[in-house]
Structures are given as structure tokens and as C-alpha cells.
Amino acid sequence: MVDGNSPRGQLRHTAILLFSISFLTMVGAVFADEPEGAMVQAEYSKGANQCMACHREGREEAAHEIFLTPMGISDSENSPFADGRHDCETCHGPSNSHRSRQEDGSRPLPGITFNNKTPVAAQNEICMACHDDSTMMHWPGSTHEEEEVACASCHEVHAPRDPALDKLAQQEKCFSCHPRTRSETFRASSHPLRFGEMTCTDCHNPHNGNNDFLLVNSNVNDTCYSCHAEKRGPFLWEHAPVSEDCTLCHNAHGSNHGALLNQRSPLLCQQCHAPGGHASTGYTTDLAEDSFQQRFMLGRSCSNCHAQVHGSNHPSGVSLTR
Ligand code: HEC
Ligand code: HEC
Ligand code: HEC
Ligand code: HEC
Ligand code: HEC
Ligand code: HEC
Ligand code: HEC
Ligand code: HEC
Ligand code: HEC
Ligand code: HEC
């Protein structure tokens, strides 16, 4: 938390009691960086009322809707508006000087703004001061943290309903930085994301850097099994790539081929099974008139016979045909 006591005040009191050289050197370094007038900048005003005069409902810079959100109405002592905190300035930092114009007519900025006028690390530090709990445990070191994505890029704390917590609005937030994913989810075959029946956080935890690709589970397959449990097996006859990684054949976001497949059969299978046996027959079109050959090319192609491509429990299912 930002402390109300100014470093100068602390210095005066403590220095009298404790004339230690090391202490003076330490604080001296702080002084050296502080420009003249920083004292005025660093003052808190006396609570939200001071801000609402200008930021009330109906004004262009209205900020009242925060009082409709869990953060605004929470009576927990952790709330920004709890006794002993600084209301709006718990997040926006000491902003007293912002309340009046300077001689040249300009208005000093609040201590912290959640846009490009304040470095991302400083913004996120404010939020993490209260949210350093299990939800955010694996945030440090996560891709989003390292790429300096601000909490406020996904969260809107002044909106009555934070879009990050809404299935459709959340996706729009993500798509603003991940446009390719948007186009994938609009392909012919996709998870029902665009209908709001599923959303990104069914598979991803945007805070959790512990897992590959910020997935909700530690790897791709465990993430898929959470809804497609029947694909986990165990199978008498496993198909090696299935237990290895579903995305060897499927694109989790969407595809122009059926069943989210990366490729259509037989090409899908021939990426790995091209050279040997009848497996390469699918390439030869000169025999396409032959009704036996057509079984390799038409309909579900290889799956016409190898229907159990995810694994088989049939005693003679070794070739995944039953
Ligand atoms: C006398 C009117 C007035 C008061 C009081 C006031 N503000 Fe502002 N505030 C403004 C205006 C006007 C803007 C629009 C930007 C500008 O003109 O500087 C603004 C902008 C802001 C912004 C956006 C800054 C940005 O550039 O992104 C924040 C945050 C803010 N105010 C917070 C506060 C807080 C917190 C308080 C209470 C300590 C407060 N304001 C009190 C008038 C006021
Ligand atoms: C002074 C402490 C404090 C600070 C600072 C703070 N929060 Fe919160 N936040 C809370 C409390 C308290 C709640 C309500 C949770 C509860 O009561 O369960 C909350 C709830 C939330 C929620 C859940 C909202 C919902 O609708 O369920 C989100 C998201 C959130 N905060 C994001 C942020 C972000 C982003 C920042 C930084 C801009 C931030 N918080 C700064 C204390 C804080
Ligand atoms: C890349 C987007 C993104 C970023 C960046 C992000 N969040 Fe979130 N956050 C989300 C989404 C999406 C959810 C909803 C999770 C869900 O539905 O399972 C969420 C949920 C939350 C919640 C509510 C948890 C709950 O279930 O009540 C809090 C609190 C929160 N985030 C705080 C933060 C803080 C603090 C930061 C910055 C340090 C941050 N978030 C950064 C996307 C993000
Ligand atoms: C929990 C932290 C938090 C608290 C408390 C808070 N703000 Fe904000 N404020 C933000 C964030 C984050 C943004 C960036 C936009 C957003 O997330 O909605 C913001 C944006 C703003 C803006 C810019 C306009 C806008 O909506 O984008 C103004 C003005 C503002 N806040 C004023 C206030 C005032 C006045 C209060 C007290 C009533 C207040 N804020 C309380 C975090 C906070
Ligand atoms: C402000 C921009 C921004 C927003 C908003 C955003 N991301 Fe990201 N995200 C990034 C950046 C930058 C990277 C790293 C480079 C990349 O992979 O594109 C990234 C990477 C990722 C990755 C790959 C992680 C890895 O370790 O390979 C996933 C998954 C992801 N984001 C999901 C989401 C989801 C889900 C949301 C919405 C809740 C979201 N992102 C919102 C900027 C953003
Ligand atoms: C059904 C699960 C699932 C859903 C839903 C999902 N993803 Fe993914 N996503 C994955 C998997 C698995 C990977 C990593 C494997 C890969 O490379 O395809 C991934 C990778 C990513 C990546 C990094 C690699 C890349 O493709 O750029 C981003 C960014 C991403 N997802 C964003 C999103 C966003 C945004 C949403 C919501 C619109 C979303 N995902 C919904 C499973 C999912
Ligand atoms: C949160 C639950 C959930 C998770 C996690 C999930 N799926 Fe799905 N999956 C669904 C739903 C719902 C459908 C649509 C079923 C329908 O339309 O009948 C579906 C459909 C599919 C389909 C069939 C699409 C079609 O057009 O026939 C495939 C393939 C698929 N998922 C693969 C995956 C893979 C691979 C993963 C892991 C990256 C995964 N799923 C993770 C819920 C999930
Ligand atoms: C070797 C390629 C391959 C791999 C790896 C693979 N699949 Fe499939 N999957 C297919 C094919 C081919 C189809 C279409 C089957 C058909 O046409 O009958 C399919 C269809 C599906 C379907 C929809 C039809 C059904 O059977 O329910 C789901 C769901 C599915 N796969 C989930 C998964 C999951 C989960 C994984 C990882 C555990 C996975 N797949 C790994 C090739 C694969
Ligand atoms: C990513 C590579 C990959 C893809 C794609 C793939 N397979 Fe396989 N498949 C393998 C591996 C590895 C084995 C195990 C080979 C072994 O044990 O010698 C295997 C085994 C098999 C077997 C059993 C072979 C035996 O030894 O009896 C059949 C049948 C089979 N695959 C059919 C298919 C079909 C049909 C497709 C397309 C839907 C497909 N495969 C796609 C890698 C792949
Ligand atoms: C007309 C039915 C049929 C079609 C279509 C078919 N297979 Fe087979 N496949 C079989 C049968 C039956 C076996 C077991 C034959 C044996 O044991 O000699 C087999 C065996 C295999 C094997 C095990 C190793 C081998 O070569 O004997 C692989 C790999 C394989 N098929 C891949 C494919 C691929 C890839 C396709 C699509 C290009 C395909 N199959 C299309 C019926 C078919």
C-alpha cells in the first residue's frame, strides 16, 4: 500500500532519534531523485467526495459506477473505500493537486492513471497490493506479466459488470490483442465460443504462468479431458499421437475442416503414415475409379475403416478399425 506519511516527515522524526549514517545515506538517495514540488503532488485529498464533485454521474469523466461493483460496495476491510484507506486514491494515488488547475491552466495528473501515462508495472503493483492471493499466485512470471499486459487491459473496474467476467465480452477483450484467435473461432468448425456457450477461460487461465499456453490444466490433454473424458481411455490399443497431444490433429480454436481437424483425411493421417503399406494409397488418384480405392479417398477417408482413431478397446482393435 501507498503510505500517507511523506518520506521527508519520516526522515525528520527518525533522524533525530537515530543518527545513523547508513540510514541517512539510504534516505539521501531517495531525496536525490525527488524533484522540487513533489511534496504537493504527493498529498491525498480527503476522500471520494472531493473527487465526485467533478466525476459524478452525468459528467464526461463520470466515475460513480465503481460504487455498483464488488470493489465499491464490499464492506471488507480490504476494500479501497474502507476506513483508513484513501477511497479513489487507494488506486489513483495521491491526487490532491489534480483537483485544481495550475496557474497556466493545466490540471496535474492524478498520482496513478490506468493508461499509457503510468508505467504498467506501477499500475499492476496497485492492484496486486490487495489481490496477491491464490487467484494471482502464478501471475509473476506468466506470459502476460512478462509482456507487460496491464490488469486494466482486461479488467474494467468502473464498469458495473467487468467484461472479463462475461463470456462474450471477455472474448472481445482478448481479441483486441489476439486477432488471429478471433478468425480461428469463426471458422466452419469450432468450439461454440462465438455463441457464448464457451469462453476462453474454459481452457485458459490468463493469470496462470505455471502451465503451458496459460492453460487451466498443466498440459493440453488434461485440459481437453476435463470435458471430453471419454478420450482419456485407458484403451487396450492406444493411438500414440492421441495420448501425446490432441493438437497434433485438432486446432482447439477452430478449423475449416470438420471436427476441428488441422487437415482433412487422408492428408491428416499421411503426415505420419505416408510411406508404408496401404496407408499411402490415398495419394494415388489414377485408381480413383476403382470402388475399393474410393474408400480411401471419399467420405471419412481413412476413418471409413479406422473409425476408432482415438483408441480401441476391442480385442482385435489393434488397427483401430473397431
Ligand atoms: C475540479 C474538478 C475535478 C476534481 C475535484 C477531480 N477531478 Fe479528476 N479530472 C477532472 C477533469 C476535467 C479530468 C479530465 C482530464 C483533464 O482535463 O485533466 C479529470 C481526469 C481524471 C482522471 C483521468 C486522468 C487521465 O488522464 O487518464 C482520473 C483518474 C481522475 N481524474 C481522478 C480523480 C480523483 C481520484 C479525484 C479526487 C482526488 C479527482 N479526479 C478530482 C476534474 C476533476
Ligand atoms: C484496497 C484493496 C484493493 C485494490 C487496490 C484493488 N482491489 Fe480489486 N477487489 C478488492 C475487494 C475487497 C474486492 C471484492 C472481493 C470480495 O469482496 O470478495 C475486489 C474485487 C475485484 C474483482 C472481482 C470483481 C467481481 O465483479 O467479482 C476484480 C476483477 C478486481 N477486484 C480487480 C482489481 C484491479 C484490476 C485492481 C487494480 C486496478 C484492483 N482490483 C485493485 C480490493 C482491492
Ligand atoms: C489477459 C487478461 C487479464 C489480465 C491481464 C488480468 N486478468 Fe484478472 N481475470 C481475467 C479473466 C478473463 C478473469 C475471469 C476468470 C474466470 O472467469 O475464470 C479474471 C479474474 C480476475 C479476478 C476475479 C477472480 C474471481 O473469480 O473472483 C481478479 C480479482 C483478477 N482477475 C485480478 C487481476 C489482477 C489484479 C490483475 C493484474 C495483476 C489481472 N487480474 C490481470 C483476465 C485478466
Ligand atoms: C480499484 C481501483 C480503483 C478505484 C478505487 C478507483 N479507480 Fe478510477 N480507474 C481505475 C482503473 C483501473 C481505471 C481505468 C479504466 C477502467 O478500468 O475502467 C480507472 C479510470 C478512471 C478514470 C478515467 C476515465 C475512465 O473511466 O476511463 C477516472 C476519471 C477515474 N478512474 C476516477 C475515479 C474516481 C473519482 C474514483 C473514486 C470514486 C476512482 N476512480 C476509484 C481504478 C480505480
Ligand atoms: C493488451 C494485450 C493483451 C490482451 C488484452 C490479452 N493478451 Fe494474451 N497475450 C498478449 C501478449 C503480448 C502475449 C505474448 C505474445 C503472444 O503470444 O502473442 C500473449 C500471450 C497469450 C497466450 C499464450 C501464452 C503462452 O505462454 O504461450 C495466451 C493463451 C493468451 N495470451 C490468452 C489470452 C486470453 C485468454 C486473453 C483474454 C482473457 C488475453 N490473452 C488477452 C497480450 C494480450
Ligand atoms: C477448447 C480449449 C480452448 C479454448 C476454448 C480456447 N483456447 Fe486458446 N489455446 C488452446 C490450446 C490447447 C492452445 C495451445 C495449443 C496450440 O498451439 O494450439 C491454445 C493457444 C492459444 C494461444 C497461443 C497460441 C496461438 O494460437 O496464438 C492464444 C493467444 C490463445 N490460445 C487465445 C485464446 C483466446 C483469446 C480464446 C478465447 C476466444 C481461446 N484461446 C480459447 C485451447 C483453447
Ligand atoms: C469446457 C469444455 C470443453 C473443453 C475443455 C474442450 N472441449 Fe471440445 N467440445 C466442447 C463442446 C461443448 C463441444 C461441442 C459439442 C457439440 O457441438 O455437440 C466440443 C466439441 C469438440 C470437437 C468436435 C467438433 C465437431 O465439430 O464435431 C472436438 C474435435 C473437440 N471438441 C476437441 C477438443 C480438444 C482437442 C480440446 C482440448 C484442447 C477440447 N475439445 C476441450 C467442450 C469442450
Ligand atoms: C491422430 C489424429 C487425432 C488425434 C491425435 C486426436 N483426434 Fe480427435 N478426431 C480425429 C478425427 C479424424 C476425428 C473425426 C472422426 C470421424 O470422422 O469420425 C476426431 C474427432 C474428435 C471429436 C468429435 C467426434 C467424437 O469422437 O467425439 C472429439 C470430441 C475429439 N476428436 C477429441 C479429441 C481429443 C480430446 C483428443 C486428445 C485426447 C483428440 N481428439 C486427439 C483425430 C484425432
Ligand atoms: C502425429 C502423427 C500421427 C498422425 C497424424 C496419425 N498417426 Fe496413426 N500412428 C502414429 C504412431 C506414432 C503410431 C504408432 C506406430 C507404432 O506403434 O508402430 C500410429 C498407429 C496407427 C495405427 C495402428 C498401427 C499398427 O501398428 O497396427 C493405425 C491404424 C493408425 N495409426 C491410423 C491412423 C489414421 C487413420 C490417422 C488419421 C486419422 C492417423 N493414424 C494419424 C502417428 C500418427
Ligand atoms: C478399406 C478399409 C481401410 C481404409 C479405407 C484404410 N485402411 Fe488402414 N487398414 C485397414 C485394415 C483392415 C488394416 C489391418 C490390415 C492388416 O493388418 O494387414 C489396416 C492397417 C493400417 C495400418 C497399420 C499398418 C499397416 O500398414 O498395416 C495403418 C498405419 C493404416 N491402416 C493407416 C491407414 C491410413 C493412413 C488410411 C487412409 C489413407 C487407411 N489406413 C485407410 C483398412 C483400411
PDB file of C-alpha atoms and ligand atoms in Angstrom, residues 143-144 147 149-150 153-154 170-171 173-178 200-201 204 206 211-214, ligand 5:
ATOM      1  CA  THR A 143       3.424 -14.600 -20.275  1.00  0.00           C
ATOM      2  CA  HIS A 144       1.055 -11.699 -19.703  1.00  0.00           C
ATOM      3  CA  GLU A 147       4.788  -8.983 -21.792  1.00  0.00           C
ATOM      4  CA  VAL A 149      -0.004  -6.547 -20.038  1.00  0.00           C
ATOM      5  CA  ALA A 150      -1.855  -4.327 -17.554  1.00  0.00           C
ATOM      6  CA  SER A 153      -6.212  -4.132 -20.299  1.00  0.00           C
ATOM      7  CA  CYS A 154      -8.615  -6.946 -19.411  1.00  0.00           C
ATOM      8  CA  GLN A 170     -14.331 -11.316 -22.289  1.00  0.00           C
ATOM      9  CA  GLN A 171     -13.538 -12.639 -25.772  1.00  0.00           C
ATOM     10  CA  LYS A 173     -11.050  -8.047 -24.705  1.00  0.00           C
ATOM     11  CA  CYS A 174      -8.789 -10.948 -25.681  1.00  0.00           C
ATOM     12  CA  PHE A 175      -9.331 -10.453 -29.415  1.00  0.00           C
ATOM     13  CA  SER A 176      -8.119  -6.855 -29.184  1.00  0.00           C
ATOM     14  CA  CYS A 177      -4.620  -8.314 -28.775  1.00  0.00           C
ATOM     15  CA  HIS A 178      -5.197 -11.771 -30.313  1.00  0.00           C
ATOM     16  CA  CYS A 200     -11.552 -18.513 -23.388  1.00  0.00           C
ATOM     17  CA  THR A 201     -11.297 -19.162 -19.658  1.00  0.00           C
ATOM     18  CA  HIS A 204      -7.075 -20.696 -20.373  1.00  0.00           C
ATOM     19  CA  PRO A 206      -4.862 -15.639 -18.195  1.00  0.00           C
ATOM     20  CA  ASN A 211       1.023 -24.111 -17.261  1.00  0.00           C
ATOM     21  CA  ASP A 212       1.914 -24.268 -20.945  1.00  0.00           C
ATOM     22  CA  PHE A 213      -0.027 -21.721 -23.017  1.00  0.00           C
ATOM     23  CA  LEU A 214      -1.653 -20.375 -19.836  1.00  0.00           C
TER      24      LEU A 214
HETATM   25  C1  HEC B   5      -3.168  -5.974 -24.003  1.00  0.00           C
HETATM   26  C2  HEC B   5      -2.936  -7.095 -24.871  1.00  0.00           C
HETATM   27  C3  HEC B   5      -3.425  -8.475 -24.440  1.00  0.00           C
HETATM   28  C4  HEC B   5      -4.689  -8.826 -24.028  1.00  0.00           C
HETATM   29  C5  HEC B   5      -5.898  -7.922 -23.783  1.00  0.00           C
HETATM   30  C6  HEC B   5      -4.678 -10.269 -23.900  1.00  0.00           C
HETATM   31  N1  HEC B   5      -3.445 -10.776 -24.214  1.00  0.00           N
HETATM   32 FE1  HEC B   5      -2.891 -12.729 -24.270  1.00  0.00          FE
HETATM   33  N2  HEC B   5      -1.005 -12.210 -24.786  1.00  0.00           N
HETATM   34  C7  HEC B   5      -0.570 -10.909 -25.018  1.00  0.00           C
HETATM   35  C8  HEC B   5       0.832 -10.941 -25.411  1.00  0.00           C
HETATM   36  C9  HEC B   5       1.660  -9.718 -25.778  1.00  0.00           C
HETATM   37  C10 HEC B   5       1.223 -12.302 -25.399  1.00  0.00           C
HETATM   38  C11 HEC B   5       2.597 -12.892 -25.748  1.00  0.00           C
HETATM   39  C12 HEC B   5       2.819 -12.898 -27.251  1.00  0.00           C
HETATM   40  C13 HEC B   5       1.822 -13.751 -27.965  1.00  0.00           C
HETATM   41  O1  HEC B   5       1.793 -14.975 -27.740  1.00  0.00           O
HETATM   42  O2  HEC B   5       1.050 -13.210 -28.776  1.00  0.00           O
HETATM   43  C14 HEC B   5       0.038 -13.062 -25.022  1.00  0.00           C
HETATM   44  C15 HEC B   5       0.018 -14.445 -24.952  1.00  0.00           C
HETATM   45  C16 HEC B   5      -1.131 -15.199 -24.700  1.00  0.00           C
HETATM   46  C17 HEC B   5      -1.198 -16.650 -24.703  1.00  0.00           C
HETATM   47  C18 HEC B   5      -0.054 -17.604 -24.998  1.00  0.00           C
HETATM   48  C19 HEC B   5       0.695 -17.816 -23.732  1.00  0.00           C
HETATM   49  C20 HEC B   5       1.915 -18.647 -23.868  1.00  0.00           C
HETATM   50  O3  HEC B   5       2.538 -18.888 -22.805  1.00  0.00           O
HETATM   51  O4  HEC B   5       2.283 -19.065 -24.976  1.00  0.00           O
HETATM   52  C21 HEC B   5      -2.465 -16.994 -24.388  1.00  0.00           C
HETATM   53  C22 HEC B   5      -3.021 -18.392 -24.258  1.00  0.00           C
HETATM   54  C23 HEC B   5      -3.211 -15.769 -24.198  1.00  0.00           C
HETATM   55  N3  HEC B   5      -2.373 -14.693 -24.390  1.00  0.00           N
HETATM   56  C24 HEC B   5      -4.551 -15.721 -23.867  1.00  0.00           C
HETATM   57  C25 HEC B   5      -5.267 -14.551 -23.633  1.00  0.00           C
HETATM   58  C26 HEC B   5      -6.637 -14.508 -23.199  1.00  0.00           C
HETATM   59  C27 HEC B   5      -7.495 -15.726 -22.927  1.00  0.00           C
HETATM   60  C28 HEC B   5      -6.981 -13.192 -23.098  1.00  0.00           C
HETATM   61  C29 HEC B   5      -8.306 -12.602 -22.656  1.00  0.00           C
HETATM   62  C30 HEC B   5      -8.799 -13.034 -21.341  1.00  0.00           C
HETATM   63  C31 HEC B   5      -5.817 -12.399 -23.475  1.00  0.00           C
HETATM   64  N4  HEC B   5      -4.800 -13.262 -23.783  1.00  0.00           N
HETATM   65  C32 HEC B   5      -5.775 -11.007 -23.513  1.00  0.00           C
HETATM   66  C33 HEC B   5      -1.322  -9.767 -24.918  1.00  0.00           C
HETATM   67  C34 HEC B   5      -2.648  -9.708 -24.548  1.00  0.00           C
END
